[in-house]
PDB file of C-alpha atoms in Angstrom:
ATOM      1  CA  MET A   1    -143.081  99.462 -96.813  1.00 50.00           C
ATOM      2  CA  PHE A   2    -146.536 100.755 -97.628  1.00 56.00           C
ATOM      3  CA  ASN A   3    -149.268  98.156 -97.891  1.00 64.00           C
ATOM      4  CA  ILE A   4    -151.999  99.288-100.341  1.00 60.00           C
ATOM      5  CA  SER A   5    -153.884  96.012-100.311  1.00 65.00           C
ATOM      6  CA  PRO A   6    -156.477  96.953 -97.614  1.00 63.00           C
ATOM      7  CA  LYS A   7    -157.088 100.311 -99.295  1.00 55.00           C
ATOM      8  CA  SER A   8    -157.332  98.686-102.686  1.00 62.00           C
ATOM      9  CA  ASP A   9    -159.862  96.154-101.301  1.00 67.00           C
ATOM     10  CA  LEU A  10    -161.921  98.967 -99.762  1.00 61.00           C
ATOM     11  CA  LEU A  11    -162.010 100.891-103.137  1.00 63.00           C
ATOM     12  CA  THR A  12    -163.002  97.702-105.032  1.00 72.00           C
ATOM     13  CA  LYS A  13    -165.805  96.948-102.561  1.00 72.00           C
ATOM     14  CA  THR A  14    -167.249 100.500-102.508  1.00 75.00           C
ATOM     15  CA  LYS A  15    -166.593 101.714-106.048  1.00 81.00           C
ATOM     16  CA  SER A  16    -170.040 100.822-107.388  1.00 82.00           C
ATOM     17  CA  THR A  17    -171.719 102.454-104.384  1.00 81.00           C
ATOM     18  CA  ILE A  18    -169.561 105.637-104.875  1.00 85.00           C
ATOM     19  CA  LEU A  19    -170.439 105.758-108.601  1.00 89.00           C
ATOM     20  CA  LYS A  20    -174.140 105.303-107.851  1.00 90.00           C
ATOM     21  CA  LEU A  21    -173.991 108.161-105.288  1.00 90.00           C
ATOM     22  CA  GLN A  22    -172.267 110.350-107.802  1.00 93.00           C
ATOM     23  CA  LYS A  23    -175.016 109.717-110.374  1.00 94.00           C
ATOM     24  CA  VAL A  24    -177.677 110.522-107.733  1.00 94.00           C
ATOM     25  CA  GLU A  25    -175.830 113.773-106.803  1.00 95.00           C
ATOM     26  CA  ASP A  26    -175.557 114.819-110.500  1.00 96.00           C
ATOM     27  CA  ALA A  27    -179.308 114.075-111.006  1.00 96.00           C
ATOM     28  CA  LEU A  28    -180.265 116.064-107.924  1.00 97.00           C
ATOM     29  CA  ASN A  29    -178.054 119.001-108.988  1.00 96.00           C
ATOM     30  CA  ASP A  30    -179.773 119.019-112.365  1.00 96.00           C
ATOM     31  CA  ARG A  31    -183.191 118.995-110.697  1.00 95.00           C
ATOM     32  CA  PHE A  32    -182.725 121.333-107.727  1.00 95.00           C
ATOM     33  CA  TYR A  33    -181.118 124.700-108.625  1.00 94.00           C
ATOM     34  CA  GLY A  34    -179.025 126.343-105.939  1.00 94.00           C
ATOM     35  CA  LEU A  35    -178.965 123.470-103.499  1.00 95.00           C
ATOM     36  CA  GLU A  36    -175.545 121.979-104.409  1.00 95.00           C
ATOM     37  CA  LYS A  37    -174.249 122.316-100.832  1.00 95.00           C
ATOM     38  CA  ALA A  38    -177.328 120.570 -99.338  1.00 95.00           C
ATOM     39  CA  ILE A  39    -177.129 117.884-101.940  1.00 96.00           C
ATOM     40  CA  HIS A  40    -173.407 117.365-101.279  1.00 95.00           C
ATOM     41  CA  CYS A  41    -174.078 117.075 -97.572  1.00 94.00           C
ATOM     42  CA  MET A  42    -176.808 114.593 -98.209  1.00 94.00           C
ATOM     43  CA  ILE A  43    -174.378 112.438-100.329  1.00 93.00           C
ATOM     44  CA  LEU A  44    -171.748 112.651 -97.652  1.00 93.00           C
ATOM     45  CA  GLY A  45    -174.288 111.571 -94.969  1.00 92.00           C
ATOM     46  CA  ALA A  46    -175.244 108.635 -97.071  1.00 91.00           C
ATOM     47  CA  ALA A  47    -171.719 107.661 -97.795  1.00 89.00           C
ATOM     48  CA  SER A  48    -170.724 107.824 -94.131  1.00 89.00           C
ATOM     49  CA  PHE A  49    -174.022 106.657 -92.533  1.00 90.00           C
ATOM     50  CA  GLU A  50    -174.301 109.910 -90.567  1.00 92.00           C
ATOM     51  CA  PRO A  51    -177.631 111.604 -89.932  1.00 94.00           C
ATOM     52  CA  VAL A  52    -178.470 114.693 -91.956  1.00 95.00           C
ATOM     53  CA  ILE A  53    -180.895 117.461 -90.965  1.00 95.00           C
ATOM     54  CA  PHE A  54    -182.068 120.289 -93.112  1.00 96.00           C
ATOM     55  CA  ILE A  55    -183.235 123.488 -91.376  1.00 95.00           C
ATOM     56  CA  GLY A  56    -184.805 126.255 -93.403  1.00 93.00           C
ATOM     57  CA  PRO A  57    -187.959 128.206 -94.009  1.00 94.00           C
ATOM     58  CA  PRO A  58    -191.101 126.535 -95.470  1.00 94.00           C
ATOM     59  CA  GLY A  59    -191.054 126.077 -99.209  1.00 92.00           C
ATOM     60  CA  THR A  60    -187.358 125.565 -99.648  1.00 93.00           C
ATOM     61  CA  ALA A  61    -187.640 121.944-100.959  1.00 94.00           C
ATOM     62  CA  LYS A  62    -186.174 120.274 -97.868  1.00 95.00           C
ATOM     63  CA  SER A  63    -188.660 117.401 -97.896  1.00 94.00           C
ATOM     64  CA  ARG A  64    -188.816 117.176-101.646  1.00 95.00           C
ATOM     65  CA  LEU A  65    -185.054 116.904-101.852  1.00 96.00           C
ATOM     66  CA  ILE A  66    -184.968 114.096 -99.330  1.00 95.00           C
ATOM     67  CA  ARG A  67    -187.727 112.168-101.147  1.00 93.00           C
ATOM     68  CA  ALA A  68    -186.052 112.713-104.502  1.00 94.00           C
ATOM     69  CA  PHE A  69    -182.773 111.346-103.131  1.00 94.00           C
ATOM     70  CA  CYS A  70    -184.552 108.292-101.757  1.00 91.00           C
ATOM     71  CA  GLU A  71    -186.367 107.722-105.006  1.00 89.00           C
ATOM     72  CA  LEU A  72    -183.179 108.147-107.188  1.00 91.00           C
ATOM     73  CA  ALA A  73    -181.178 105.883-104.902  1.00 87.00           C
ATOM     74  CA  GLY A  74    -183.910 103.169-105.118  1.00 83.00           C
ATOM     75  CA  ILE A  75    -184.720 103.423-101.439  1.00 81.00           C
ATOM     76  CA  SER A  76    -188.402 104.280-101.726  1.00 68.00           C
ATOM     77  CA  ARG A  77    -190.829 104.861-104.537  1.00 55.00           C
ATOM     78  CA  PHE A  78    -193.674 107.411-104.118  1.00 54.00           C
ATOM     79  CA  ASP A  79    -196.034 105.903-106.656  1.00 51.00           C
ATOM     80  CA  GLY A  80    -197.848 103.814-104.019  1.00 51.00           C
ATOM     81  CA  SER A  81    -195.501 100.847-104.325  1.00 54.00           C
ATOM     82  CA  SER A  82    -192.850 100.073-101.820  1.00 52.00           C
ATOM     83  CA  VAL A  83    -189.358  98.506-101.691  1.00 55.00           C
ATOM     84  CA  GLY A  84    -190.309  96.860 -98.392  1.00 59.00           C
ATOM     85  CA  ARG A  85    -192.394  97.795 -95.413  1.00 60.00           C
ATOM     86  CA  ASP A  86    -189.472  97.658 -93.015  1.00 66.00           C
ATOM     87  CA  TYR A  87    -186.911  99.228 -95.293  1.00 85.00           C
ATOM     88  CA  TYR A  88    -188.080 102.858 -95.362  1.00 89.00           C
ATOM     89  CA  PHE A  89    -189.879 104.826 -92.660  1.00 91.00           C
ATOM     90  CA  GLU A  90    -191.248 108.353 -93.085  1.00 93.00           C
ATOM     91  CA  TYR A  91    -193.255 110.382 -90.628  1.00 94.00           C
ATOM     92  CA  LEU A  92    -194.425 113.966 -90.190  1.00 95.00           C
ATOM     93  CA  LEU A  93    -194.003 114.825 -86.501  1.00 94.00           C
ATOM     94  CA  THR A  94    -196.291 117.234 -84.656  1.00 93.00           C
ATOM     95  CA  GLN A  95    -196.555 118.377 -81.054  1.00 90.00           C
ATOM     96  CA  PHE A  96    -199.327 115.776 -80.663  1.00 93.00           C
ATOM     97  CA  THR A  97    -197.299 112.744 -82.089  1.00 93.00           C
ATOM     98  CA  GLU A  98    -197.351 109.984 -79.605  1.00 90.00           C
ATOM     99  CA  PRO A  99    -194.252 107.765 -79.267  1.00 88.00           C
ATOM    100  CA  SER A 100    -196.264 104.730 -80.234  1.00 88.00           C
ATOM    101  CA  GLU A 101    -196.899 106.303 -83.696  1.00 91.00           C
ATOM    102  CA  ILE A 102    -193.314 105.910 -84.637  1.00 92.00           C
ATOM    103  CA  PHE A 103    -192.037 103.103 -82.340  1.00 89.00           C
ATOM    104  CA  GLY A 104    -195.131 100.828 -82.430  1.00 86.00           C
ATOM    105  CA  TYR A 105    -198.367 100.498 -80.521  1.00 85.00           C
ATOM    106  CA  LEU A 106    -198.772  98.336 -77.379  1.00 81.00           C
ATOM    107  CA  ASN A 107    -200.542  95.121 -78.281  1.00 79.00           C
ATOM    108  CA  LEU A 108    -203.681  95.076 -76.165  1.00 78.00           C
ATOM    109  CA  LYS A 109    -204.480  91.477 -77.184  1.00 76.00           C
ATOM    110  CA  SER A 110    -201.239  90.235 -75.661  1.00 71.00           C
ATOM    111  CA  ILE A 111    -202.089  92.052 -72.390  1.00 69.00           C
ATOM    112  CA  ALA A 112    -205.522  90.491 -72.265  1.00 68.00           C
ATOM    113  CA  GLY A 113    -204.519  87.068 -73.547  1.00 67.00           C
ATOM    114  CA  GLN A 114    -201.111  86.500 -71.928  1.00 72.00           C
ATOM    115  CA  GLY A 115    -200.938  89.227 -69.289  1.00 69.00           C
ATOM    116  CA  LYS A 116    -197.756  90.349 -71.065  1.00 75.00           C
ATOM    117  CA  VAL A 117    -197.095  93.710 -72.697  1.00 77.00           C
ATOM    118  CA  THR A 118    -195.688  93.557 -76.219  1.00 78.00           C
ATOM    119  CA  ARG A 119    -195.425  96.172 -78.860  1.00 78.00           C
ATOM    120  CA  ASP A 120    -196.468  95.748 -82.545  1.00 80.00           C
ATOM    121  CA  THR A 121    -193.405  97.073 -84.359  1.00 80.00           C
ATOM    122  CA  GLY A 122    -193.872  95.879 -87.906  1.00 82.00           C
ATOM    123  CA  GLY A 123    -193.252  98.807 -90.252  1.00 84.00           C
ATOM    124  CA  MET A 124    -192.052 101.105 -87.444  1.00 88.00           C
ATOM    125  CA  ILE A 125    -188.894 103.169 -87.211  1.00 91.00           C
ATOM    126  CA  GLN A 126    -186.652 100.645 -85.395  1.00 88.00           C
ATOM    127  CA  HIS A 127    -186.868  98.241 -88.285  1.00 88.00           C
ATOM    128  CA  ALA A 128    -186.229 100.740 -91.066  1.00 90.00           C
ATOM    129  CA  GLN A 129    -182.811 101.099 -92.726  1.00 90.00           C
ATOM    130  CA  VAL A 130    -183.703 104.528 -94.081  1.00 91.00           C
ATOM    131  CA  VAL A 131    -185.586 107.008 -91.927  1.00 93.00           C
ATOM    132  CA  PHE A 132    -187.012 110.421 -92.936  1.00 95.00           C
ATOM    133  CA  LEU A 133    -188.590 112.459 -90.120  1.00 95.00           C
ATOM    134  CA  ASP A 134    -190.260 115.638 -91.289  1.00 96.00           C
ATOM    135  CA  GLU A 135    -190.644 118.609 -88.899  1.00 95.00           C
ATOM    136  CA  VAL A 136    -188.497 116.710 -86.421  1.00 93.00           C
ATOM    137  CA  PHE A 137    -188.333 119.334 -83.722  1.00 91.00           C
ATOM    138  CA  ASN A 138    -192.116 119.531 -83.418  1.00 91.00           C
ATOM    139  CA  ALA A 139    -191.939 116.258 -81.524  1.00 89.00           C
ATOM    140  CA  SER A 140    -192.094 115.983 -77.706  1.00 86.00           C
ATOM    141  CA  SER A 141    -188.976 115.788 -75.613  1.00 84.00           C
ATOM    142  CA  ALA A 142    -189.728 112.106 -74.909  1.00 85.00           C
ATOM    143  CA  ILE A 143    -189.555 111.302 -78.687  1.00 89.00           C
ATOM    144  CA  LEU A 144    -186.513 113.570 -79.255  1.00 88.00           C
ATOM    145  CA  ASN A 145    -184.587 111.906 -76.401  1.00 86.00           C
ATOM    146  CA  SER A 146    -185.422 108.420 -77.865  1.00 87.00           C
ATOM    147  CA  LEU A 147    -184.222 109.725 -81.261  1.00 90.00           C
ATOM    148  CA  LEU A 148    -180.933 110.792 -79.791  1.00 89.00           C
ATOM    149  CA  THR A 149    -180.175 107.317 -78.631  1.00 88.00           C
ATOM    150  CA  PHE A 150    -181.514 106.046 -81.937  1.00 88.00           C
ATOM    151  CA  MET A 151    -179.120 108.237 -83.993  1.00 89.00           C
ATOM    152  CA  ASN A 152    -176.003 108.132 -81.827  1.00 89.00           C
ATOM    153  CA  GLU A 153    -176.027 104.593 -80.526  1.00 91.00           C
ATOM    154  CA  ARG A 154    -178.270 102.919 -83.133  1.00 92.00           C
ATOM    155  CA  ARG A 155    -180.388 101.530 -80.241  1.00 90.00           C
ATOM    156  CA  PHE A 156    -183.949 101.751 -79.032  1.00 86.00           C
ATOM    157  CA  HIS A 157    -184.879 101.454 -75.291  1.00 86.00           C
ATOM    158  CA  ASP A 158    -188.306  99.761 -74.888  1.00 82.00           C
ATOM    159  CA  ARG A 159    -189.501  99.246 -71.383  1.00 78.00           C
ATOM    160  CA  GLY A 160    -186.070  98.347 -70.043  1.00 81.00           C
ATOM    161  CA  GLN A 161    -185.019  96.294 -73.072  1.00 84.00           C
ATOM    162  CA  VAL A 162    -182.271  97.606 -75.347  1.00 90.00           C
ATOM    163  CA  ILE A 163    -182.896  96.837 -79.052  1.00 87.00           C
ATOM    164  CA  ASP A 164    -180.367  97.352 -81.863  1.00 90.00           C
ATOM    165  CA  VAL A 165    -181.962  99.176 -84.776  1.00 89.00           C
ATOM    166  CA  ALA A 166    -181.540  98.600 -88.461  1.00 89.00           C
ATOM    167  CA  MET A 167    -181.055 102.282 -89.365  1.00 91.00           C
ATOM    168  CA  LYS A 168    -178.325 103.085 -91.802  1.00 91.00           C
ATOM    169  CA  LEU A 169    -179.502 106.547 -92.926  1.00 92.00           C
ATOM    170  CA  LEU A 170    -181.491 109.203 -91.152  1.00 94.00           C
ATOM    171  CA  PHE A 171    -182.741 112.330 -92.771  1.00 96.00           C
ATOM    172  CA  ALA A 172    -184.648 115.066 -91.037  1.00 95.00           C
ATOM    173  CA  ALA A 173    -186.217 118.331 -91.997  1.00 96.00           C
ATOM    174  CA  THR A 174    -187.555 121.295 -89.995  1.00 94.00           C
ATOM    175  CA  ASN A 175    -188.498 124.854 -90.481  1.00 93.00           C
ATOM    176  CA  ARG A 176    -186.776 125.962 -87.357  1.00 87.00           C
ATOM    177  CA  PRO A 177    -184.402 124.734 -84.701  1.00 84.00           C
ATOM    178  CA  PRO A 178    -185.951 124.117 -81.295  1.00 79.00           C
ATOM    179  CA  GLN A 179    -186.693 127.228 -79.237  1.00 77.00           C
ATOM    180  CA  GLU A 180    -187.490 125.590 -75.949  1.00 74.00           C
ATOM    181  CA  ALA A 181    -184.814 125.887 -73.295  1.00 73.00           C
ATOM    182  CA  ASN A 182    -185.085 122.246 -72.353  1.00 68.00           C
ATOM    183  CA  LEU A 183    -184.108 121.252 -75.958  1.00 65.00           C
ATOM    184  CA  ASP A 184    -180.943 123.404 -76.208  1.00 63.00           C
TER     185      ASP A 184
END
């Protein structure tokens, strides 16, 4: 009448991940007083592969919380070592950030040598499984529009070519939501 086999298989396959996320949540709650709801949202985002954005005034530990989560989850280490160049991507966005800073620079040698435009994308956002964008709403509308497709469709549009991205988790932080009318 009621087949529990698929549900049982799902629980078996995800149990270790769920337990690991619970340990990370407990450790973060011990470390960050009063941020239980934010931590819970972060854990839910990680478990469901949904983007998470923290909006709050400066000095409220938004960036530190995201970095602590990544460190505790074994995603990135902040001691100068790395779990992999293309695994984790972090960037502080400003109003002067160029799209090439996060998506990769155009390779001028390929233009000169082959007459063909290519982009150097090693270590850039489209290869990362985990992304942290700090002060995300400081970016230009061109970057924000690309990020919408990135988040919602898990794709990157590069000069007419559609590229599937590796991103599983996206965390963002900002001091304020966008005020500009064109970013409503």
